[in-house]
Coordinates of C-alpha atoms in Angstrom, one line a residue:
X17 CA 0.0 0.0 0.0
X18 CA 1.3 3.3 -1.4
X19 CA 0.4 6.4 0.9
X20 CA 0.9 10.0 0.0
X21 CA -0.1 13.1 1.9
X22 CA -1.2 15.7 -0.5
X23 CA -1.4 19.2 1.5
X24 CA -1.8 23.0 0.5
X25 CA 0.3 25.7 2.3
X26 CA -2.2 28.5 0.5
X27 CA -5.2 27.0 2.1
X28 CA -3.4 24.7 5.2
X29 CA -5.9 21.9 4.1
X30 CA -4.8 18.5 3.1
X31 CA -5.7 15.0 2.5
X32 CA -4.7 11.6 2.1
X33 CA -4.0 9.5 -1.2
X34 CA -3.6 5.9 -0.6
X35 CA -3.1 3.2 -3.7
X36 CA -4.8 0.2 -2.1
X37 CA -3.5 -3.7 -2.7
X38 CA -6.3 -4.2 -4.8
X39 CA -5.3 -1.4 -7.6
X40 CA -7.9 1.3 -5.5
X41 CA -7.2 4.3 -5.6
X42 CA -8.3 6.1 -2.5
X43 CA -8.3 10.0 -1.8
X44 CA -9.4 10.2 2.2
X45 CA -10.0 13.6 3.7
X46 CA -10.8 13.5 7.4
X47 CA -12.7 16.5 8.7
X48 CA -13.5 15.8 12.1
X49 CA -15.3 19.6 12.7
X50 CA -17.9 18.4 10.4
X51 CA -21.0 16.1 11.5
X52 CA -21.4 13.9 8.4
X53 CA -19.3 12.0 5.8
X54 CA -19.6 12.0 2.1
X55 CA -18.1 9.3 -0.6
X56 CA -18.2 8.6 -4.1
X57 CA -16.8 6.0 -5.7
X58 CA -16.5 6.6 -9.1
X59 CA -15.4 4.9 -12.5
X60 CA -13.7 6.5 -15.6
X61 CA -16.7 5.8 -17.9
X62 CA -19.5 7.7 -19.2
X63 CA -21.9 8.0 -22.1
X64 CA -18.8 8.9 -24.5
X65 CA -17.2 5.6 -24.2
X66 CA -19.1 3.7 -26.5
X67 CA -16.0 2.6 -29.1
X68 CA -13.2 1.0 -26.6
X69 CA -10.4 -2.2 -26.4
X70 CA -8.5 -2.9 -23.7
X71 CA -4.7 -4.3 -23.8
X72 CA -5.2 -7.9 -24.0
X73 CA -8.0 -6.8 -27.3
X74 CA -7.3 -6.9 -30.3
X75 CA -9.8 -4.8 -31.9
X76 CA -12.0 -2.0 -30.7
X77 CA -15.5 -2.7 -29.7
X78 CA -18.7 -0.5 -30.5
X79 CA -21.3 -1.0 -27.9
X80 CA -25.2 0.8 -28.4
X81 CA -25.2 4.6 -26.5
X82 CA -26.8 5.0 -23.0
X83 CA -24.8 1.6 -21.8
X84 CA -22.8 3.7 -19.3
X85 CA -26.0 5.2 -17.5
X86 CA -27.6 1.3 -18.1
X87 CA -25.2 -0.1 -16.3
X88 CA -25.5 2.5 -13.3
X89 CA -29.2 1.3 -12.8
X90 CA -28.3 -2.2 -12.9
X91 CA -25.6 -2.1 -10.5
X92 CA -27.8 -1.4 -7.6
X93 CA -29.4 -4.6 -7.8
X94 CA -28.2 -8.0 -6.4
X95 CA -29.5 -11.2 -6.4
X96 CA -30.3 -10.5 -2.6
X97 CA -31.9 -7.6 -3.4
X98 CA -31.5 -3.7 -3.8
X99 CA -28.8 -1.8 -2.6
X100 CA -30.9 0.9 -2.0
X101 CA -32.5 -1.2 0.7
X102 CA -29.7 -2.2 2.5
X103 CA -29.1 1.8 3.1
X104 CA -32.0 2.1 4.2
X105 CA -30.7 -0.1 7.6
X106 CA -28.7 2.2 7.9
X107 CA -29.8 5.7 7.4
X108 CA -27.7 7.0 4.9
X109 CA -28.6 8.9 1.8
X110 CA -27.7 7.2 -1.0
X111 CA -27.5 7.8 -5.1
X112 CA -25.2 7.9 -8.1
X113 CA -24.7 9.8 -11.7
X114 CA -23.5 8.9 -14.7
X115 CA -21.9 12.4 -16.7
X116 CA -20.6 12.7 -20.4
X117 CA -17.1 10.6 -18.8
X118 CA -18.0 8.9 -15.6
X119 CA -19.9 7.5 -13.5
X120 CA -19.9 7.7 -9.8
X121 CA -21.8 5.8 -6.8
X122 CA -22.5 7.7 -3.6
X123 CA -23.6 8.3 -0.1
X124 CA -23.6 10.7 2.6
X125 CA -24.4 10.0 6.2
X126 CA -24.3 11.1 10.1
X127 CA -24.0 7.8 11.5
X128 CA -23.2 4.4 11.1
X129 CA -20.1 5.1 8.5
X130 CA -18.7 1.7 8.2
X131 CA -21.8 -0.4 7.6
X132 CA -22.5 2.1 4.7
X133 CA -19.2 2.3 3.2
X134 CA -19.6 -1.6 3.1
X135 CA -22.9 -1.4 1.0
X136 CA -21.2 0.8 -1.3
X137 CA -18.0 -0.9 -2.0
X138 CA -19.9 -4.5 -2.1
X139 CA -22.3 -3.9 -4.8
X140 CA -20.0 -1.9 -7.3
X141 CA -18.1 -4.6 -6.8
X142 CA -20.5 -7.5 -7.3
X143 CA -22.4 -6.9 -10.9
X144 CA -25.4 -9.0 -11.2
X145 CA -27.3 -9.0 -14.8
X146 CA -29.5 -11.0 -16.2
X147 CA -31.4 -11.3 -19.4
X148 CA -34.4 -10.9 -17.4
X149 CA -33.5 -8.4 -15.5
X150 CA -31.7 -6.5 -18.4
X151 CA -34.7 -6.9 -20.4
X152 CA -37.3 -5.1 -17.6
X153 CA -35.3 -2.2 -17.2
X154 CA -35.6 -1.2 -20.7
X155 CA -39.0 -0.3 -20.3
X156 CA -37.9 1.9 -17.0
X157 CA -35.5 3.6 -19.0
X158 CA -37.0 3.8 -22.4
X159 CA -39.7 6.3 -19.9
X160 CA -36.7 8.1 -18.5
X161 CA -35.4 8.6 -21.9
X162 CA -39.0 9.6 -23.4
X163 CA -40.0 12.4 -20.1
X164 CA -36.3 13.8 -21.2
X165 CA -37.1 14.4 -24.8
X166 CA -40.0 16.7 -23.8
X167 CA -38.2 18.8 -21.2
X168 CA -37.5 22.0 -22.5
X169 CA -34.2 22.4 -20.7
X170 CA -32.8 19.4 -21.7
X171 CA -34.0 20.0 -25.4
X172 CA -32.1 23.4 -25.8
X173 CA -28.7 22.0 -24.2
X174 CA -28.8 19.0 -26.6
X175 CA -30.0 20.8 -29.3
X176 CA -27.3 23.0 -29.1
X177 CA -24.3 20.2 -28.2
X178 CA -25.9 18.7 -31.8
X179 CA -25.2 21.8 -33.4
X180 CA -21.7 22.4 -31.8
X181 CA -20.3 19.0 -32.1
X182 CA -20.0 17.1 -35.7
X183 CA -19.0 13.4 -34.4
X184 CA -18.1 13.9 -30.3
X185 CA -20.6 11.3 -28.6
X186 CA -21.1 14.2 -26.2
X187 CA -23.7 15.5 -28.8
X188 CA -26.2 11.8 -27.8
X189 CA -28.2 11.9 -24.6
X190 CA -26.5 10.5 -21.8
X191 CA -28.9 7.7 -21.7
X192 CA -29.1 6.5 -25.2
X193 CA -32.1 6.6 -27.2
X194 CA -35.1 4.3 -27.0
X195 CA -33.0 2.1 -30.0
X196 CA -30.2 2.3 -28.7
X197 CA -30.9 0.7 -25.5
X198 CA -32.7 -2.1 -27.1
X199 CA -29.8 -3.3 -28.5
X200 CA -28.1 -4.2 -24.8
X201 CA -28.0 -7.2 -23.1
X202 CA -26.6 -8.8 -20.4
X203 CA -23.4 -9.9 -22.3
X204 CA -22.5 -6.2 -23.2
X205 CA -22.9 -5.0 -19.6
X206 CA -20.8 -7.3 -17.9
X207 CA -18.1 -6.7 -21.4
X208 CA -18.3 -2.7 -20.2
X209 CA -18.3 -3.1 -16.3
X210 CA -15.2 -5.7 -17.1
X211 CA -13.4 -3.4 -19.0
X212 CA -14.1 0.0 -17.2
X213 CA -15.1 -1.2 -13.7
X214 CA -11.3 -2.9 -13.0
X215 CA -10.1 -0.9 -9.8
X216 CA -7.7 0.3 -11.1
X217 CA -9.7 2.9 -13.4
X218 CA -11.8 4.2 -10.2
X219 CA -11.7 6.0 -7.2
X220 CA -13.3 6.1 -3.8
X221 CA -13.3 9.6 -2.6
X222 CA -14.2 10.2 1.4
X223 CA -14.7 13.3 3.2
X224 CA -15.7 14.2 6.6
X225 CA -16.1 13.1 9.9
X226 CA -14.9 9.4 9.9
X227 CA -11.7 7.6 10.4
X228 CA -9.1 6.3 7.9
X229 CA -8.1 2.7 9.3
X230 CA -12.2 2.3 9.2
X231 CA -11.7 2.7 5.3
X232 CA -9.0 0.6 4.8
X233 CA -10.3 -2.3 6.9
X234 CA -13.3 -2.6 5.1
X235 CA -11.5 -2.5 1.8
X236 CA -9.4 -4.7 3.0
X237 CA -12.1 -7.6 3.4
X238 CA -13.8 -6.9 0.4
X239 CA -11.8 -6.0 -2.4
X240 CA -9.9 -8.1 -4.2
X241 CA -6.8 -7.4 -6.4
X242 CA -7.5 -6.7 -10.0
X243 CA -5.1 -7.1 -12.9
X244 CA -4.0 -3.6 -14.4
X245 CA -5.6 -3.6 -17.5
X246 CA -4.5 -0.5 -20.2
X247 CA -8.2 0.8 -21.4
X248 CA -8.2 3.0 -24.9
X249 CA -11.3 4.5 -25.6
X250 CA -11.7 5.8 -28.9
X251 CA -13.4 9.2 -30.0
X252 CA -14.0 9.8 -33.4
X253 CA -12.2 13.3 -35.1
X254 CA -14.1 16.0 -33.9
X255 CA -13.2 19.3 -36.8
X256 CA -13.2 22.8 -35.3
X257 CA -16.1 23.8 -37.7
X258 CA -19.6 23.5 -35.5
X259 CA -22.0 21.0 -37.3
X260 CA -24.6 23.9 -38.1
X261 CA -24.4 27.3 -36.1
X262 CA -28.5 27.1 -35.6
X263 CA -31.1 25.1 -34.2
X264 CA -34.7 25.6 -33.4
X265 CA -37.8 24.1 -31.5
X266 CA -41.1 24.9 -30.5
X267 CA -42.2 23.3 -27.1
X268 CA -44.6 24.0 -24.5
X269 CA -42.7 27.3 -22.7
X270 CA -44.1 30.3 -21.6
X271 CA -41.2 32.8 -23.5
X272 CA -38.4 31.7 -25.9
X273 CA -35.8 29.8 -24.6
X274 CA -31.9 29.8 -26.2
X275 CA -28.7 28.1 -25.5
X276 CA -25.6 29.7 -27.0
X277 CA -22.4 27.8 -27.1
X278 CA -18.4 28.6 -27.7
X279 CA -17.0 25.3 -28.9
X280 CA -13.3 25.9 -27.9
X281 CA -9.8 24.0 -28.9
X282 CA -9.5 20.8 -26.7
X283 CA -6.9 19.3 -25.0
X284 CA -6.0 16.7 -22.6
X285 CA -7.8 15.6 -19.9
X286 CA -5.6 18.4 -17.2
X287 CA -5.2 20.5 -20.2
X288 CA -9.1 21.1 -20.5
X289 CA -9.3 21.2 -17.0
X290 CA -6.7 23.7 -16.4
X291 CA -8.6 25.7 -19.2
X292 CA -12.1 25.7 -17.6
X293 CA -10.9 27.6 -14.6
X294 CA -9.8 30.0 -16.7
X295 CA -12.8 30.2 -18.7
X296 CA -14.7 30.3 -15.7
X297 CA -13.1 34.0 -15.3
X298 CA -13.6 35.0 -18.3
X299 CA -17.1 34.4 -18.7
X300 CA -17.5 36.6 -15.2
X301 CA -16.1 39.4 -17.1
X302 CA -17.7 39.6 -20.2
X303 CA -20.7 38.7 -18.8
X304 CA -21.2 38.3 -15.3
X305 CA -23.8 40.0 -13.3
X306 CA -20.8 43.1 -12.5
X307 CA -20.7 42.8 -16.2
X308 CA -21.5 45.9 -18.6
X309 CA -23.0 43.3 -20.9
X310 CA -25.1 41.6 -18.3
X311 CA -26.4 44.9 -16.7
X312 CA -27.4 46.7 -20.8
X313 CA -29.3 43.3 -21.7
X314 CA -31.0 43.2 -18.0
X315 CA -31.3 46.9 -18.0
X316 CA -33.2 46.6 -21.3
X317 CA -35.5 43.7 -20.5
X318 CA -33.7 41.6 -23.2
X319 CA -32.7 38.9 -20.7
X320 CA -34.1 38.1 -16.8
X321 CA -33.1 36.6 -14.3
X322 CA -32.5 33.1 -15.2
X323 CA -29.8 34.4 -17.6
X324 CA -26.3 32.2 -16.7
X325 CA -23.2 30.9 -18.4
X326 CA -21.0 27.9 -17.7
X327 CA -17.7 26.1 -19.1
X328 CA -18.4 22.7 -20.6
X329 CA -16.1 20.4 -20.2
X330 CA -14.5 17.2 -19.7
X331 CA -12.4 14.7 -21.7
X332 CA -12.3 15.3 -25.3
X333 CA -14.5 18.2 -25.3
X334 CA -14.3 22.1 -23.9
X335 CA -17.1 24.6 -24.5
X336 CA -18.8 27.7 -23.1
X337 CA -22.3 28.1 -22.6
X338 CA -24.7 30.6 -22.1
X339 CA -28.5 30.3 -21.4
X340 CA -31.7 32.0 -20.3
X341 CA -34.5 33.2 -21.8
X342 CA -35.9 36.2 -23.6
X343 CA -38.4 37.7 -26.3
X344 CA -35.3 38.0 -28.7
X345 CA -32.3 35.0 -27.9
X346 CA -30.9 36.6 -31.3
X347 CA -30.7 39.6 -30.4
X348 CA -28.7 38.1 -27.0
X349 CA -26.5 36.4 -29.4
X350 CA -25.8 39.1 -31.1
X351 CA -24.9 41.5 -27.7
X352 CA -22.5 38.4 -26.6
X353 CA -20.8 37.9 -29.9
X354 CA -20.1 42.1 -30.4
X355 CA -18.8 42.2 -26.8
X356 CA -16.8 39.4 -27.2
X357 CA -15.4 41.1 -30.3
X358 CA -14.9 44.6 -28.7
X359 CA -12.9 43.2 -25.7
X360 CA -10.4 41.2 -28.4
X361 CA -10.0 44.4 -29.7
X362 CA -9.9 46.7 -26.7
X363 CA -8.5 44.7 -24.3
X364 CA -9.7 43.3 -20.7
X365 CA -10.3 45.6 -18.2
X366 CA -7.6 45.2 -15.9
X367 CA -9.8 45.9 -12.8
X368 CA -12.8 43.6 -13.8
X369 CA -10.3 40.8 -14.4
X370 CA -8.8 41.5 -10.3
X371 CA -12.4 41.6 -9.2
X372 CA -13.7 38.4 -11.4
X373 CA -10.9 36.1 -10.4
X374 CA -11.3 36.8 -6.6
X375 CA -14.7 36.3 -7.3
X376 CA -14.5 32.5 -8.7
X377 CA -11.5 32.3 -6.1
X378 CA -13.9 32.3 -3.8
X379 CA -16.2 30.0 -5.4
X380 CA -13.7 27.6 -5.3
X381 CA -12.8 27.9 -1.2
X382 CA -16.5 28.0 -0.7
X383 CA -16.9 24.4 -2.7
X384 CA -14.3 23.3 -0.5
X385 CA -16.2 24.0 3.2
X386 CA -18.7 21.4 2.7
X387 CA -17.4 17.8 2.6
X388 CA -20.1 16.9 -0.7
X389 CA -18.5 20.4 -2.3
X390 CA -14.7 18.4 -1.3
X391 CA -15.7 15.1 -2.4
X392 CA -16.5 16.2 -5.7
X393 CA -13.6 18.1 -6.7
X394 CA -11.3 15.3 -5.7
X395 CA -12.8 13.2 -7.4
X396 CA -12.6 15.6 -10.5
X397 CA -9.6 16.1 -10.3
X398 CA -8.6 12.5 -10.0
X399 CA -9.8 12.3 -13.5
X400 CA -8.4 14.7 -15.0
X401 CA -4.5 13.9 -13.6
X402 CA -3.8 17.1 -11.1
X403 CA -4.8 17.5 -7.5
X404 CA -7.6 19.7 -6.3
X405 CA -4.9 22.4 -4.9
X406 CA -3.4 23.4 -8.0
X407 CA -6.8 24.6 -9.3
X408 CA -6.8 27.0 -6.3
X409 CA -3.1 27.9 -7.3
X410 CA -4.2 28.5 -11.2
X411 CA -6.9 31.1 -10.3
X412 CA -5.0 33.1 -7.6
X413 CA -2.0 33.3 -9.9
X414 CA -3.4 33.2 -13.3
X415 CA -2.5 36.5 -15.6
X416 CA -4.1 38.8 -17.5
X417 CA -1.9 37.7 -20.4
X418 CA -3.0 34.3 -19.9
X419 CA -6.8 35.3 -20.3
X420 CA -6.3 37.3 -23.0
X421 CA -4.7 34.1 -25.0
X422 CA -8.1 32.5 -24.2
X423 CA -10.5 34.4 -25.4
X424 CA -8.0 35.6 -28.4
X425 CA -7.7 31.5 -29.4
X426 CA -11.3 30.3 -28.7
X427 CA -13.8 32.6 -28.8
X428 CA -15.3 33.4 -32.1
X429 CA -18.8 34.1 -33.9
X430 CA -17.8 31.5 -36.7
X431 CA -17.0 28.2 -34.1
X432 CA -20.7 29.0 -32.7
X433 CA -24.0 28.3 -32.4
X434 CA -27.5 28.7 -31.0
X435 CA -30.5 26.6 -29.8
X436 CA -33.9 28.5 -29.2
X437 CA -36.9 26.5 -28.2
X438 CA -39.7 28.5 -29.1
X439 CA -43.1 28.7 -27.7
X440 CA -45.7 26.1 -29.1
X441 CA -48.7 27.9 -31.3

């Protein structure tokens, strides 16, 4: 067993990564002051890995969309039952996710910590399909999939990844479509959990109030060692060029709705993380509620209050985002895009940039006072190969000059698009 203590001098915070006997890795971050503990245990795979070999394969294999959120559902039963059940003994609170490149299991809880952390660690670890079984919860999520495609909120976002993104999987519903989950059986759930479920491509992330050794004793009599397997997941050539820069809808909503989207250069896993951050920044500048963008479109009635923006990303795929609604989403594209265009040209405001990264500075320490808020970005940051500190480090010492490279390389009118759901006549 390989332990590390990872710590931060900026913050004086620090946790504990362990590489377990069984290929686990393990990111433990005691906080005794708090009253509850929170874990995840999470597996590098989500709805984007459907084209994948391992080392000992010879040649790739396809498998039908939706199979990573499938396999989710399916893991929380057992031949002995449901795992939600067994939680229930015990009081916690207990779900999981499945996101464009993972998938994670979770709970959080106040008391009995070690009976819990058992339940979650036994049944991701003990996959139990049938053709039966695999067969029933088609119907379940074939419903799921069906309530989705009428949501208006879901609509404009994957409207507007469609028009973004030419061949990146992130462009299909995370669970499938209706066909596409017809095609999966038993066979090609236990092929994915074999090949992506190996403990050595996941994490289990703890923080809060509980006690290492409990951690490692329990993974000590339940996990078994797992051969390291190499796992290449294949994503088809995405081109810079979006796939059409316009998409449109008509739904039941009360005023237009519109999604407007940046699709950005992508790099690596860190790479695209390191860039988000950044992005985050600059998105609070041009158009933040400080913003003199956000407060002429408010000031005008042209957007309301449900106006935001967001960096989308992840492995393989970076974007920004921005979304509301209003009586004229063109007319809020066209505000973004000139803005965007007069800052290349003029310059960022020197002052705005001091006051927008102390203000996602201070997003990030808030994220980091609450042990689900700590959790997550561990485990985040697992993924994408850095540790959770050196975010920190990026926004307090990130430049001006580095900003200004950003939004020089990756923000333009020609690499983007818009999704408007319109009101139905």
């Amino acid at each position: 067993m390989n332990k590390t203590v990872i710590s931060s001098d900026r913050l004086n915070e620090r946790y504990v990564k362990i590489k377990h006997k069984s290929g686990l890795t393990m990111l433990l971050c005691p906080k005794p002051q708090f009253s509850s503990a929170y874990a995840l245990f999470g597996a590098e795979i989500g709805s984007i890995d459907t084209t994948f070999k391992t080392g000992q394969d010879k040649d790739f294999v396809t498998v039908p969309a939706g199979i990573a959120h499938y396999l989710e559902h399916k893991l929380f039963e057992s031949e002995d039952g449901d795992a939600f059940e067994r939680y229930a003994k015990t009081g916690a609170s207990a779900n999981a996710f499945t996101s464009f490149d993972k998938t994670a299991y979770l709970f959080s809880c106040a008391d009995n910590f070690k009976e819990s952390i058992e339940i979650l660690l036994d049944f991701v670890t003990h996959p139990y399909f049938t053709e039966e079984t695999v067969r029933k919860e088609q119907g379940i999520i074939g419903q799921e999939i069906k309530m989705y495609d009428d949501n208006p909120d879901w609509r404009v976002l994957f409207n507007l990844l469609g028009a973004l993104y030419v061949n990146n999987p992130v462009r299909v519903d995370i669970a499938g479509t209706v066909e596409s989950i017809a095609e999966i059986d038993a066979d090609l759930l236990y092929r994915c959990y074999n090949t992506f479920y190996n403990l050595n491509n996941m994490v289990l992330v703890v923080a809060g109030n509980f006690e290492i050794d409990t951690v490692l004793e329990v993974a000590d009599r339940i996990l078994k060692p797992a051969q390291d397997v190499s796992i290449e997941a294949k994503v088809p050539d995405e081109p810079r060029t979006v796939n059409q820069p316009r998409v449109e809808m008509k739904l039941p909503v009360a005023m237009p709705m519109f999604n407007i989207g940046f699709k950005e250069i992508t790099g690596s896993k860190r790479e695209n993380a390191m860039n988000q951050v950044l992005d985050e920044i600059l998105i609070e500048i041009l158009a933040g509620e400080a913003s003199p963008l956000y407060r002429r479109m408010y000031d005008s009635a042209l957007i309301n209050s449900t106006f935001g923006s967001e960096v989308f990303a992840g492995r393989d795929y970076i974007a920004t985002l921005f979304s509301g609604e209003s009586r004229d989403p063109d007319k809020v594209y066209d505000e973004i895009c000139t803005e965007i265009e007069r800052v290349q040209r003029e310059g960022i405001d020197p002052a705005a940039f001091d006051r927008c990264r102390k203000a996602i500075y201070g997003r990030y320490i808030r994220m980091l006072n609450n042990v689900e808020g700590v959790a997550s970005a561990l485990m985040q940051s697992h993924f994408c190969e850095f540790n959770v500190y050196e975010l920190i480090d990026l926004i307090a010492d990130c430049t001006l000059n580095q900003l200004t490279k950003r939004l020089n390389d990756n923000f333009s009118r020609e690499h983007s698009a818009i999704s408007i759901i319109h009101p139905a006549e």
